[in-house]
Short mmCIF file of C-alpha atoms in Angstrom, two decimals:
data_model
loop_
_atom_site.label_atom_id
_atom_site.label_comp_id
_atom_site.label_asym_id
_atom_site.label_seq_id
_atom_site.Cartn_x
_atom_site.Cartn_y
_atom_site.Cartn_z
CA MET A 10 -15.26 -15.99 13.49
CA ASN A 11 -11.58 -16.50 14.44
CA SER A 12 -9.17 -13.67 15.17
CA ALA A 13 -7.65 -13.62 11.68
CA LYS A 14 -11.04 -13.45 9.96
CA SER A 15 -12.22 -10.80 12.38
CA ALA A 16 -9.04 -8.80 11.89
CA ILE A 17 -9.30 -9.00 8.10
CA LEU A 18 -12.97 -8.00 8.21
CA VAL A 19 -12.31 -5.02 10.49
CA THR A 20 -9.26 -3.95 8.50
CA THR A 21 -11.04 -4.42 5.18
CA VAL A 22 -14.01 -2.33 6.27
CA SER A 23 -11.83 0.39 7.79
CA ASN A 24 -9.52 0.43 4.75
CA ALA A 25 -12.54 0.63 2.46
CA MET A 26 -13.85 3.58 4.45
CA MET A 27 -10.45 5.30 4.47
CA LYS A 28 -10.07 4.75 0.76
CA LEU A 29 -13.59 6.03 0.20
CA ILE A 30 -12.77 9.17 2.17
CA SER A 31 -9.51 9.63 0.28
CA PHE A 32 -11.17 8.77 -3.03
CA VAL A 33 -13.96 11.31 -2.59
CA ALA A 34 -11.36 13.89 -1.56
CA SER A 35 -9.28 13.13 -4.68
CA ILE A 36 -12.36 13.62 -6.89
CA VAL A 37 -13.04 17.00 -5.29
CA LEU A 38 -9.40 18.05 -5.36
CA ALA A 39 -9.07 17.03 -9.03
CA ARG A 40 -11.50 19.83 -9.80
CA LEU A 41 -9.77 22.34 -7.52
CA LEU A 42 -6.14 21.67 -8.44
CA THR A 43 -4.41 21.32 -11.81
CA PRO A 44 -2.39 18.30 -12.99
CA ALA A 45 0.76 20.41 -12.59
CA GLU A 46 -0.06 21.15 -8.93
CA ILE A 47 -0.75 17.48 -8.24
CA GLY A 48 2.49 16.58 -10.01
CA THR A 49 4.49 19.05 -7.93
CA PHE A 50 3.13 17.60 -4.72
CA SER A 51 3.79 14.04 -5.98
CA VAL A 52 7.52 14.75 -6.34
CA ALA A 53 7.65 16.15 -2.79
CA VAL A 54 5.77 13.13 -1.44
CA ALA A 55 8.20 10.79 -3.21
CA PHE A 56 11.11 12.54 -1.47
CA ILE A 57 9.33 12.35 1.89
CA ALA A 58 8.55 8.66 1.37
CA LEU A 59 12.26 7.92 1.04
CA ALA A 60 13.01 9.99 4.14
CA GLN A 61 10.31 8.02 5.99
CA MET A 62 12.30 4.84 5.47
CA PHE A 63 15.30 6.35 7.26
CA ARG A 64 12.93 7.55 9.95
CA ASP A 65 11.37 4.13 10.59
CA LEU A 66 14.50 2.00 10.05
CA GLY A 67 12.29 -1.10 10.05
CA ILE A 68 11.57 -0.67 13.77
CA GLY A 69 7.84 -1.12 13.27
CA ASN A 70 8.33 -4.57 11.74
CA TYR A 71 10.73 -5.50 14.52
CA LEU A 72 8.17 -4.67 17.22
CA VAL A 73 5.55 -6.85 15.52
CA GLN A 74 7.87 -9.77 14.84
CA GLU A 75 9.97 -9.93 18.07
CA LYS A 76 9.10 -13.14 19.91
CA GLU A 77 10.24 -11.88 23.33
CA LEU A 78 9.42 -8.19 23.42
CA THR A 79 10.49 -6.81 26.80
CA ARG A 80 9.95 -3.29 28.07
CA GLU A 81 13.66 -2.57 27.59
CA ARG A 82 13.61 -3.70 23.99
CA PHE A 83 10.56 -1.58 23.30
CA ARG A 84 12.23 1.46 24.88
CA SER A 85 15.35 0.92 22.77
CA ALA A 86 13.28 0.60 19.61
CA ALA A 87 11.28 3.73 20.45
CA SER A 88 14.45 5.70 21.21
CA ILE A 89 16.08 4.72 17.91
CA THR A 90 12.91 5.80 16.10
CA LEU A 91 12.85 9.15 17.90
CA ILE A 92 16.51 9.95 17.26
CA ALA A 93 16.30 8.94 13.59
CA ALA A 94 13.07 10.82 12.91
CA TRP A 95 14.14 14.10 14.49
CA THR A 96 17.49 13.93 12.69
CA ILE A 97 15.78 13.34 9.33
CA GLY A 98 13.31 16.16 10.01
CA ILE A 99 16.15 18.61 10.52
CA LEU A 100 17.95 17.39 7.38
CA ILE A 101 14.82 17.85 5.27
CA LEU A 102 14.58 21.45 6.40
CA LEU A 103 18.23 21.97 5.44
CA VAL A 104 18.08 20.40 1.94
CA SER A 105 14.60 21.55 0.88
CA ASP A 106 15.94 24.50 -1.15
CA LEU A 107 18.52 22.31 -2.93
CA PHE A 108 15.88 19.78 -3.91
CA ALA A 109 13.59 22.53 -5.19
CA GLY A 110 16.47 23.98 -7.20
CA PHE A 111 17.11 20.63 -8.91
CA TYR A 112 13.52 20.61 -10.21
CA GLN A 113 13.48 24.38 -10.73
CA GLU A 114 10.30 24.69 -8.69
CA GLN A 115 10.53 26.77 -5.50
CA GLY A 116 7.15 25.49 -4.35
CA LEU A 117 8.78 22.13 -3.60
CA SER A 118 10.80 23.78 -0.84
CA SER A 119 7.66 25.10 0.86
CA ILE A 120 5.96 21.71 0.66
CA LEU A 121 8.97 19.89 2.12
CA GLN A 122 9.32 22.35 4.98
CA VAL A 123 5.71 21.78 6.01
CA LEU A 124 5.91 18.00 5.66
CA ALA A 125 9.16 17.96 7.68
CA PHE A 126 7.07 18.92 10.71
CA ASN A 127 5.56 15.43 10.64
CA PHE A 128 8.94 13.89 11.46
CA PHE A 129 8.87 15.53 14.86
CA LEU A 130 5.43 14.04 15.61
CA ILE A 131 5.45 10.57 14.02
CA PRO A 132 8.01 8.90 16.36
CA LEU A 133 5.74 9.67 19.30
CA ALA A 134 2.98 7.60 17.70
CA SER A 135 4.53 4.92 15.46
CA PRO A 136 5.90 2.60 18.21
CA VAL A 137 2.48 2.61 19.86
CA LEU A 138 0.75 1.77 16.58
CA SER A 139 3.19 -1.13 16.04
CA LEU A 140 2.36 -2.56 19.47
CA LEU A 141 -1.35 -2.28 18.77
CA LYS A 142 -0.79 -4.17 15.52
CA ARG A 143 1.28 -6.81 17.34
CA ASN A 144 -1.57 -7.26 19.83
CA MET A 145 -4.07 -7.57 16.94
CA GLU A 146 -5.93 -4.44 18.16
CA PHE A 147 -7.23 -3.75 14.69
CA LYS A 148 -10.47 -2.12 15.83
CA VAL A 149 -8.47 0.50 17.72
CA LEU A 150 -6.14 1.01 14.78
CA ALA A 151 -9.10 1.32 12.44
CA GLY A 152 -10.62 4.08 14.58
CA ILE A 153 -7.36 6.03 14.71
CA HIS A 154 -6.69 5.74 10.99
CA LEU A 155 -10.27 6.62 10.04
CA MET A 156 -10.23 9.81 12.09
CA ALA A 157 -6.84 10.76 10.69
CA ALA A 158 -7.99 10.14 7.09
CA ALA A 159 -11.14 12.23 7.59
CA VAL A 160 -9.25 15.18 9.08
CA HIS A 161 -6.52 14.91 6.42
CA SER A 162 -9.05 15.02 3.57
CA MET A 163 -11.26 17.72 5.05
CA THR A 164 -8.30 19.98 5.77
CA SER A 165 -6.95 19.56 2.23
CA ILE A 166 -10.30 20.35 0.62
CA VAL A 167 -11.02 23.39 2.81
CA LEU A 168 -7.58 24.87 2.14
CA ALA A 169 -7.81 24.12 -1.59
CA LEU A 170 -11.13 25.96 -1.70
CA ALA A 171 -9.40 28.84 0.06
CA GLY A 172 -6.81 29.00 -2.73
CA PHE A 173 -3.80 27.35 -1.04
CA GLY A 174 -3.03 25.23 -4.12
CA TYR A 175 -0.64 22.34 -3.56
CA MET A 176 0.10 23.61 -0.04
CA SER A 177 -3.41 22.49 0.94
CA LEU A 178 -2.25 18.89 0.48
CA ALA A 179 0.82 19.44 2.67
CA TRP A 180 -1.13 20.99 5.54
CA GLY A 181 -3.75 18.26 5.23
CA ALA A 182 -1.04 15.65 5.77
CA VAL A 183 0.15 17.42 8.92
CA ALA A 184 -3.40 17.58 10.29
CA GLY A 185 -3.77 13.83 9.74
CA ILE A 186 -0.56 13.06 11.66
CA VAL A 187 -1.68 15.23 14.59
CA VAL A 188 -4.88 13.18 14.86
CA THR A 189 -2.87 9.94 14.65
CA LEU A 190 -0.66 11.11 17.52
CA LEU A 191 -3.68 12.00 19.64
CA GLY A 192 -5.19 8.58 18.96
CA ALA A 193 -1.99 6.72 19.83
CA THR A 194 -1.69 8.69 23.08
CA THR A 195 -5.30 7.89 23.99
CA PHE A 196 -4.84 4.12 23.62
CA TRP A 197 -1.35 3.87 25.10
CA SER A 198 -2.68 1.87 28.08
CA ARG A 199 -3.41 -1.11 25.78
CA THR A 200 0.26 -1.60 24.98
CA GLY A 201 1.15 -2.85 28.47
CA MET A 202 4.41 -0.88 28.50
CA GLY A 203 3.83 1.31 31.55
CA SER A 204 4.29 5.08 31.50
CA ARG A 205 3.96 6.73 28.10
CA MET A 206 6.93 8.96 28.99
CA ILE A 207 9.31 6.11 28.11
CA CYS A 208 8.97 7.09 24.44
CA LEU A 209 10.59 10.45 25.24
CA ILE A 210 13.46 9.23 27.43
CA PRO A 211 16.40 7.88 25.36
CA PHE A 212 17.27 4.27 26.23
CA LEU A 213 19.56 2.22 23.98
CA ALA A 214 20.60 -0.76 26.13
CA GLU A 215 19.00 -3.28 23.75
CA TRP A 216 20.02 -1.64 20.48
CA LYS A 217 22.09 -4.68 19.47
CA ARG A 218 18.95 -6.81 19.61
CA VAL A 219 16.84 -4.31 17.70
CA LEU A 220 19.09 -3.24 14.85
CA PRO A 221 20.11 -6.57 13.22
CA PHE A 222 16.52 -7.38 12.20
CA SER A 223 15.64 -3.74 11.65
CA THR A 224 18.62 -3.12 9.37
CA LYS A 225 17.54 -5.83 6.94
CA SER A 226 13.91 -4.76 7.14
CA PHE A 227 14.97 -1.14 6.65
CA GLY A 228 17.02 -2.00 3.59
CA THR A 229 14.09 -3.90 2.11
CA ASN A 230 11.64 -1.06 2.75
CA LEU A 231 14.06 1.58 1.48
CA LEU A 232 14.68 -0.22 -1.78
CA GLY A 233 10.97 -0.88 -2.23
CA THR A 234 10.09 2.75 -1.66
CA LEU A 235 12.88 3.97 -3.93
CA GLY A 236 11.66 1.74 -6.73
CA GLU A 237 8.03 2.65 -6.15
CA HIS A 238 8.74 6.38 -6.45
CA THR A 239 11.42 6.28 -9.14
CA SER A 240 8.73 7.01 -11.72
CA ASP A 241 7.75 10.17 -9.81
CA PHE A 242 11.31 11.47 -9.74
CA VAL A 243 12.04 10.59 -13.38
CA VAL A 244 8.71 11.66 -14.89
CA GLY A 245 8.73 14.92 -12.95
CA ARG A 246 12.24 15.74 -14.10
CA VAL A 247 12.05 14.51 -17.73
CA PHE A 248 8.42 15.17 -18.71
CA GLY A 249 7.40 17.91 -16.27
CA PHE A 250 4.89 18.25 -13.43
CA HIS A 251 1.81 18.28 -15.69
CA ALA A 252 2.74 14.88 -17.16
CA LEU A 253 3.53 13.54 -13.71
CA GLY A 254 0.13 14.71 -12.48
CA LEU A 255 -1.56 12.66 -15.22
CA TYR A 256 0.61 9.62 -14.59
CA SER A 257 0.06 9.77 -10.83
CA ARG A 258 -3.70 10.05 -11.38
CA GLY A 259 -3.68 6.71 -13.17
CA GLN A 260 -1.45 5.17 -10.50
CA GLY A 261 -3.55 6.73 -7.76
CA LEU A 262 -6.77 5.17 -9.02
CA ILE A 263 -5.11 1.74 -9.00
CA ASP A 264 -3.83 2.40 -5.47
CA HIS A 265 -7.31 3.37 -4.28
CA MET A 266 -8.76 0.17 -5.66
CA ASN A 267 -5.93 -1.87 -4.18
CA GLY A 268 -6.43 -0.36 -0.76
CA VAL A 269 -9.90 -1.75 -0.19
CA LEU A 270 -8.93 -5.42 0.19
CA PHE A 271 -5.29 -5.83 -0.79
CA SER A 272 -3.81 -3.53 1.83
CA ALA A 273 -6.26 -4.90 4.42
CA ILE A 274 -5.02 -8.47 3.97
CA GLN A 275 -1.42 -7.25 3.81
CA ALA A 276 -1.85 -5.35 7.08
CA VAL A 277 -3.20 -8.43 8.84
CA ALA A 278 -0.97 -11.02 7.11
CA PHE A 279 2.36 -10.13 8.75
CA PRO A 280 1.14 -10.08 12.38
CA ARG A 281 -1.09 -13.11 11.71
CA PHE A 282 1.71 -15.16 10.15
CA SER A 283 3.97 -14.13 13.04
CA GLU A 284 1.34 -15.19 15.56
CA LEU A 285 0.90 -18.60 13.88
CA LEU A 286 4.64 -19.21 13.88
CA ARG A 287 4.95 -18.21 17.55
CA HIS A 288 2.43 -20.96 18.30
CA GLY A 289 4.11 -23.52 16.03
CA GLN A 290 1.28 -23.64 13.48
CA ASP A 291 1.38 -24.09 9.71
CA ILE A 292 1.33 -20.95 7.54
CA LYS A 293 1.17 -22.46 4.05
CA GLU A 294 -2.57 -23.03 4.02
CA PRO A 295 -3.47 -19.49 5.21
CA TYR A 296 -1.01 -18.08 2.65
CA LEU A 297 -2.57 -20.03 -0.24
CA ARG A 298 -6.08 -19.16 0.87
CA GLY A 299 -5.14 -15.47 0.99
CA LEU A 300 -3.77 -15.60 -2.57
CA SER A 301 -6.94 -17.33 -3.77
CA TYR A 302 -9.14 -14.62 -2.23
CA LEU A 303 -6.99 -11.80 -3.60
CA ALA A 304 -7.06 -13.20 -7.14
CA LEU A 305 -10.81 -13.76 -6.93
CA ILE A 306 -11.52 -10.14 -5.95
CA GLN A 307 -8.69 -8.12 -7.46
CA TRP A 308 -8.45 -9.58 -10.95
CA PRO A 309 -12.02 -8.83 -12.13
CA ALA A 310 -11.63 -5.28 -10.82
CA PHE A 311 -8.36 -4.74 -12.69
CA ILE A 312 -9.84 -6.10 -15.92
CA PHE A 313 -12.90 -3.87 -15.55
CA ILE A 314 -10.72 -0.78 -14.97
CA ALA A 315 -8.57 -1.57 -18.04
CA VAL A 316 -11.64 -1.82 -20.28
CA PHE A 317 -13.51 1.21 -18.93
CA ALA A 318 -10.60 3.53 -18.13
CA GLN A 319 -11.88 6.43 -20.26
CA PRO A 320 -15.44 6.71 -18.88
CA LEU A 321 -14.05 6.20 -15.37
CA ILE A 322 -11.62 9.09 -15.72
CA LEU A 323 -14.27 11.34 -17.25
CA LEU A 324 -16.81 10.53 -14.59
CA LEU A 325 -14.50 10.85 -11.61
CA PHE A 326 -12.04 13.59 -12.50
CA GLY A 327 -13.17 15.47 -15.59
CA GLU A 328 -11.78 16.15 -19.06
CA GLN A 329 -8.53 17.76 -17.90
CA TRP A 330 -7.43 14.29 -16.70
CA LEU A 331 -8.17 12.29 -19.89
CA GLY A 332 -4.44 12.06 -20.54
CA ALA A 333 -4.25 9.59 -17.64
CA VAL A 334 -6.29 6.92 -19.52
CA PRO A 335 -3.41 4.99 -21.19
CA PHE A 336 -1.41 4.91 -17.95
CA LEU A 337 -4.42 3.63 -16.03
CA GLN A 338 -5.03 0.84 -18.53
CA ILE A 339 -1.42 -0.35 -18.53
CA LEU A 340 -1.03 -0.18 -14.74
CA ALA A 341 -4.30 -2.10 -14.28
CA ILE A 342 -2.76 -4.96 -16.26
CA GLY A 343 0.28 -4.77 -14.00
CA GLY A 344 -1.98 -5.12 -10.99
CA ILE A 345 -2.87 -8.64 -12.07
CA PHE A 346 0.76 -9.69 -11.56
CA SER A 347 1.38 -7.67 -8.40
CA THR A 348 -1.63 -9.25 -6.67
CA LEU A 349 0.01 -12.67 -6.45
CA SER A 350 3.23 -11.39 -4.88
CA GLY A 351 1.66 -9.05 -2.34
CA LEU A 352 1.61 -11.48 0.60
CA ALA A 353 5.13 -12.81 0.09
CA PRO A 354 7.08 -10.03 1.90
CA GLY A 355 4.94 -10.37 5.03
CA LEU A 356 5.32 -14.14 4.99
CA LEU A 357 9.10 -13.92 4.72
CA LEU A 358 9.31 -11.33 7.49
CA SER A 359 7.16 -13.41 9.82
CA MET A 360 9.56 -16.32 9.29
CA GLY A 361 12.49 -14.11 10.27
CA GLU A 362 13.81 -14.26 6.70
CA ALA A 363 14.32 -10.52 6.26
CA GLY A 364 17.44 -11.31 4.26
CA TYR A 365 15.35 -12.90 1.51
CA ASN A 366 13.22 -9.78 1.31
CA LEU A 367 16.32 -7.61 1.11
CA ARG A 368 17.80 -9.77 -1.64
CA ALA A 369 14.52 -9.69 -3.55
CA GLN A 370 14.23 -5.92 -3.31
CA VAL A 371 17.81 -5.40 -4.51
CA LEU A 372 17.02 -7.38 -7.66
CA ILE A 373 13.49 -6.04 -8.20
CA GLN A 374 14.25 -2.37 -7.67
CA THR A 375 17.49 -2.48 -9.63
CA LEU A 376 15.50 -3.83 -12.55
CA ARG A 377 12.68 -1.31 -12.01
CA ILE A 378 14.97 1.72 -11.88
CA THR A 379 16.94 0.55 -14.92
CA LEU A 380 13.80 -0.10 -16.96
CA ILE A 381 12.20 3.23 -16.01
CA LEU A 382 15.32 5.18 -16.91
CA LEU A 383 15.50 3.43 -20.28
CA ALA A 384 11.75 3.77 -20.85
CA ALA A 385 11.84 7.52 -20.17
CA THR A 386 13.95 7.95 -23.29
CA GLN A 387 11.15 6.41 -25.39
CA GLY A 388 8.09 8.12 -23.95
CA LEU A 389 5.84 8.28 -20.91
CA VAL A 390 3.69 5.28 -21.87
CA TRP A 391 6.79 3.10 -21.82
CA VAL A 392 7.40 4.10 -18.18
CA ALA A 393 4.09 2.43 -17.32
CA VAL A 394 5.06 -0.63 -19.39
CA ALA A 395 8.32 -0.82 -17.41
CA GLN A 396 6.29 -1.00 -14.20
CA VAL A 397 4.30 -3.96 -15.56
CA ALA A 398 7.50 -5.80 -16.50
CA THR A 399 8.79 -5.25 -12.98
CA TYR A 400 5.60 -6.64 -11.42
CA LEU A 401 5.98 -9.81 -13.51
CA PHE A 402 9.62 -10.26 -12.46
CA GLN A 403 8.63 -9.63 -8.82
CA LEU A 404 6.02 -12.39 -9.01
CA LEU A 405 8.48 -14.90 -10.46
CA LEU A 406 11.19 -14.08 -7.93
CA TYR A 407 9.01 -14.23 -4.81
CA SER A 408 7.40 -17.45 -6.06
CA LYS A 409 10.86 -18.99 -6.21
CA TYR A 410 11.67 -17.93 -2.62
CA ILE A 411 8.33 -19.08 -1.22
CA LYS A 412 8.75 -22.45 -2.92
CA GLN A 413 12.12 -22.89 -1.19
CA LEU A 414 11.06 -21.81 2.31
CA VAL A 415 7.50 -23.11 2.60
CA ASN A 416 7.86 -26.20 0.41
CA LEU A 417 5.18 -24.84 -1.91
CA ASP A 418 4.76 -26.70 -5.16
CA TYR A 419 3.67 -24.76 -8.26
CA VAL A 420 1.11 -27.46 -9.05
CA GLU A 421 -0.36 -26.96 -5.59
CA LEU A 422 -0.51 -23.19 -6.13
CA LEU A 423 -2.21 -23.61 -9.51
CA ALA A 424 -4.73 -26.01 -7.98
CA VAL A 425 -5.64 -23.46 -5.32
CA LEU A 426 -5.96 -20.68 -7.91
CA SER A 427 -7.81 -22.69 -10.54
CA CYS A 428 -11.25 -22.07 -9.06
CA SER A 429 -10.57 -18.32 -8.79
CA ILE A 430 -9.32 -18.22 -12.39
CA LYS A 431 -12.50 -19.85 -13.72
CA ILE A 432 -14.66 -17.36 -11.82
CA VAL A 433 -12.58 -14.41 -13.03
CA LEU A 434 -12.87 -15.52 -16.66
CA ILE A 435 -16.64 -15.93 -16.46
CA SER A 436 -17.25 -12.65 -14.58
CA SER A 437 -15.06 -10.77 -17.07
CA LEU A 438 -17.10 -11.86 -20.10
CA PRO A 439 -19.12 -8.57 -20.25
CA GLY A 440 -15.95 -6.51 -20.35
CA GLY A 441 -14.44 -8.89 -22.92
CA LEU A 442 -17.44 -8.52 -25.22
CA VAL A 443 -17.21 -4.73 -25.03
CA LEU A 444 -13.46 -4.82 -25.63
CA PHE A 445 -13.64 -6.97 -28.76
CA TYR A 446 -16.99 -6.04 -30.29
CA GLY A 447 -18.00 -2.62 -29.05
CA GLN A 448 -15.02 -0.35 -28.46
CA GLN A 449 -16.92 2.60 -29.91
CA GLN A 450 -19.66 2.03 -27.33
CA VAL A 451 -17.41 2.29 -24.27
CA ASN A 452 -19.35 4.99 -22.46
CA PHE A 453 -20.90 5.58 -19.06
CA PRO A 454 -24.22 3.67 -19.60
CA THR A 455 -22.32 0.71 -21.08
CA MET A 456 -19.97 0.77 -18.12
CA LEU A 457 -22.85 0.63 -15.60
CA ILE A 458 -24.53 -2.26 -17.41
CA CYS A 459 -21.28 -4.21 -17.60
CA ALA A 460 -20.52 -3.50 -13.92
CA ALA A 461 -23.87 -4.97 -12.88
CA ALA A 462 -23.45 -7.96 -15.19
CA THR A 463 -19.89 -8.58 -13.96
CA PHE A 464 -20.95 -8.53 -10.32
CA CYS A 465 -23.92 -10.87 -10.90
CA LEU A 466 -21.76 -13.36 -12.81
CA TRP A 467 -19.09 -13.13 -10.10
CA ILE A 468 -21.53 -13.97 -7.29
CA ALA A 469 -23.22 -16.73 -9.29
CA SER A 470 -19.87 -18.29 -10.25
CA ILE A 471 -18.60 -18.25 -6.66
CA ARG A 472 -21.67 -20.24 -5.65
CA LEU A 473 -21.62 -22.50 -8.71
CA PHE A 474 -17.98 -23.52 -8.26
CA LYS A 475 -18.25 -23.61 -4.44
CA HIS A 476 -15.26 -21.33 -3.96
CA PRO A 477 -14.10 -21.22 -0.30
CA PHE A 478 -14.76 -17.47 -0.29
CA TYR A 479 -18.47 -18.25 -0.54
CA ASN A 480 -18.31 -19.71 2.97
CA GLU A 481 -16.76 -16.46 4.21
CA LEU A 482 -19.58 -14.48 2.60
CA PHE A 483 -22.14 -16.83 4.12
CA GLN A 484 -20.65 -16.36 7.61
CA ILE A 485 -20.66 -12.56 7.28
CA HIS A 486 -24.00 -12.27 5.49
CA PRO A 487 -26.11 -15.45 6.04
CA LYS A 488 -28.86 -14.15 3.71
CA ILE A 489 -26.54 -14.61 0.73
CA GLY A 490 -26.78 -18.36 1.14
#
């Protein structure tokens, strides 16, 4: 098994375990916290996510992509990260009351003040994690992230049981970052950068080398994060925290499902594409193969979620969350489009084309923000529809850029995806029959029967059509063959 396959396998397994930990925690917390409490925390997290972009400044991507990473360049990158993060942490503490006043919820101030503490810890760990990713040390990264996820979830649940409300989620996040820092410190020796004290001693001699790439990458990430969380800001302000809690529950379930494979391949794709380019190798074939695998796995799952949204919500979270069903169904449809554009940003970054990513994000997020603001005047369901429209535009735009830079023909892309599409259509037949002939029977037993039938048809179709993914399954689990 080559390094890319091994990395994807390790990252997929670790991501699946992290998502399982987070997923189980979300099920427990859904019964301990109200939609309004979840909604309040979601707005605070959206604000912190934007601040994180100013904290990182794209330095992490620079450290992975830089072809000639010297000790001096690493020190400059780490120093910029440290200065930016500590500055942002102080600013969050200063503006927390103003932000809470805008939403007329004082609890937001308390959440932000706790989460601001992370900004004083993260810069001591993030450069190390980027180097481990650059060196393809995915087993080490998996161990660190798994421990952090477990501590994060356990802390949140224990504090929620103790009656801390939404503050349990904030303190859980801090606990997770502390574990990440401890893990990064433990494995510092694998970075090859000498004394770990260099992360604490300011050094900016190579800042001119670091910032040009980082600025474009930062702009791309900032716009992406702003667009991603626009719905949180708008829904929380226009419809209230209870409505936002329901909306974020639907979005959260999609994110959990995405995280098992999608985020695993995304995490490996950028460093892998960068590695291939450093060695003068072709990246088109790995890119197309990745899209084929993503479509094969993600699309049946999205279709299944759209059909069985109601029993899923009831089973996992309880009746108080049934209002999330329409949002979950609509966002699951959007996931079909977003799947095919997920690898494009990493591919462009690995080619040093950060400008294309920045241009794409300006167009995509401008459209997303505009559509969400307009949709909010019509109702909450239309906010979810606006997200789907944005995913479709994102797919079309990135496809255009990839065609230009990688000489990728649409006919070639369709040929690669055709086998996956046939398998998806066949494996989705049980859900289709329920959708068109048995809507009144969409319950938990029906869902279990359809899940088993879908999986059996999926496996049989992969073998029947000799999809390349079958060879991957055979290598990992020879008994399947």
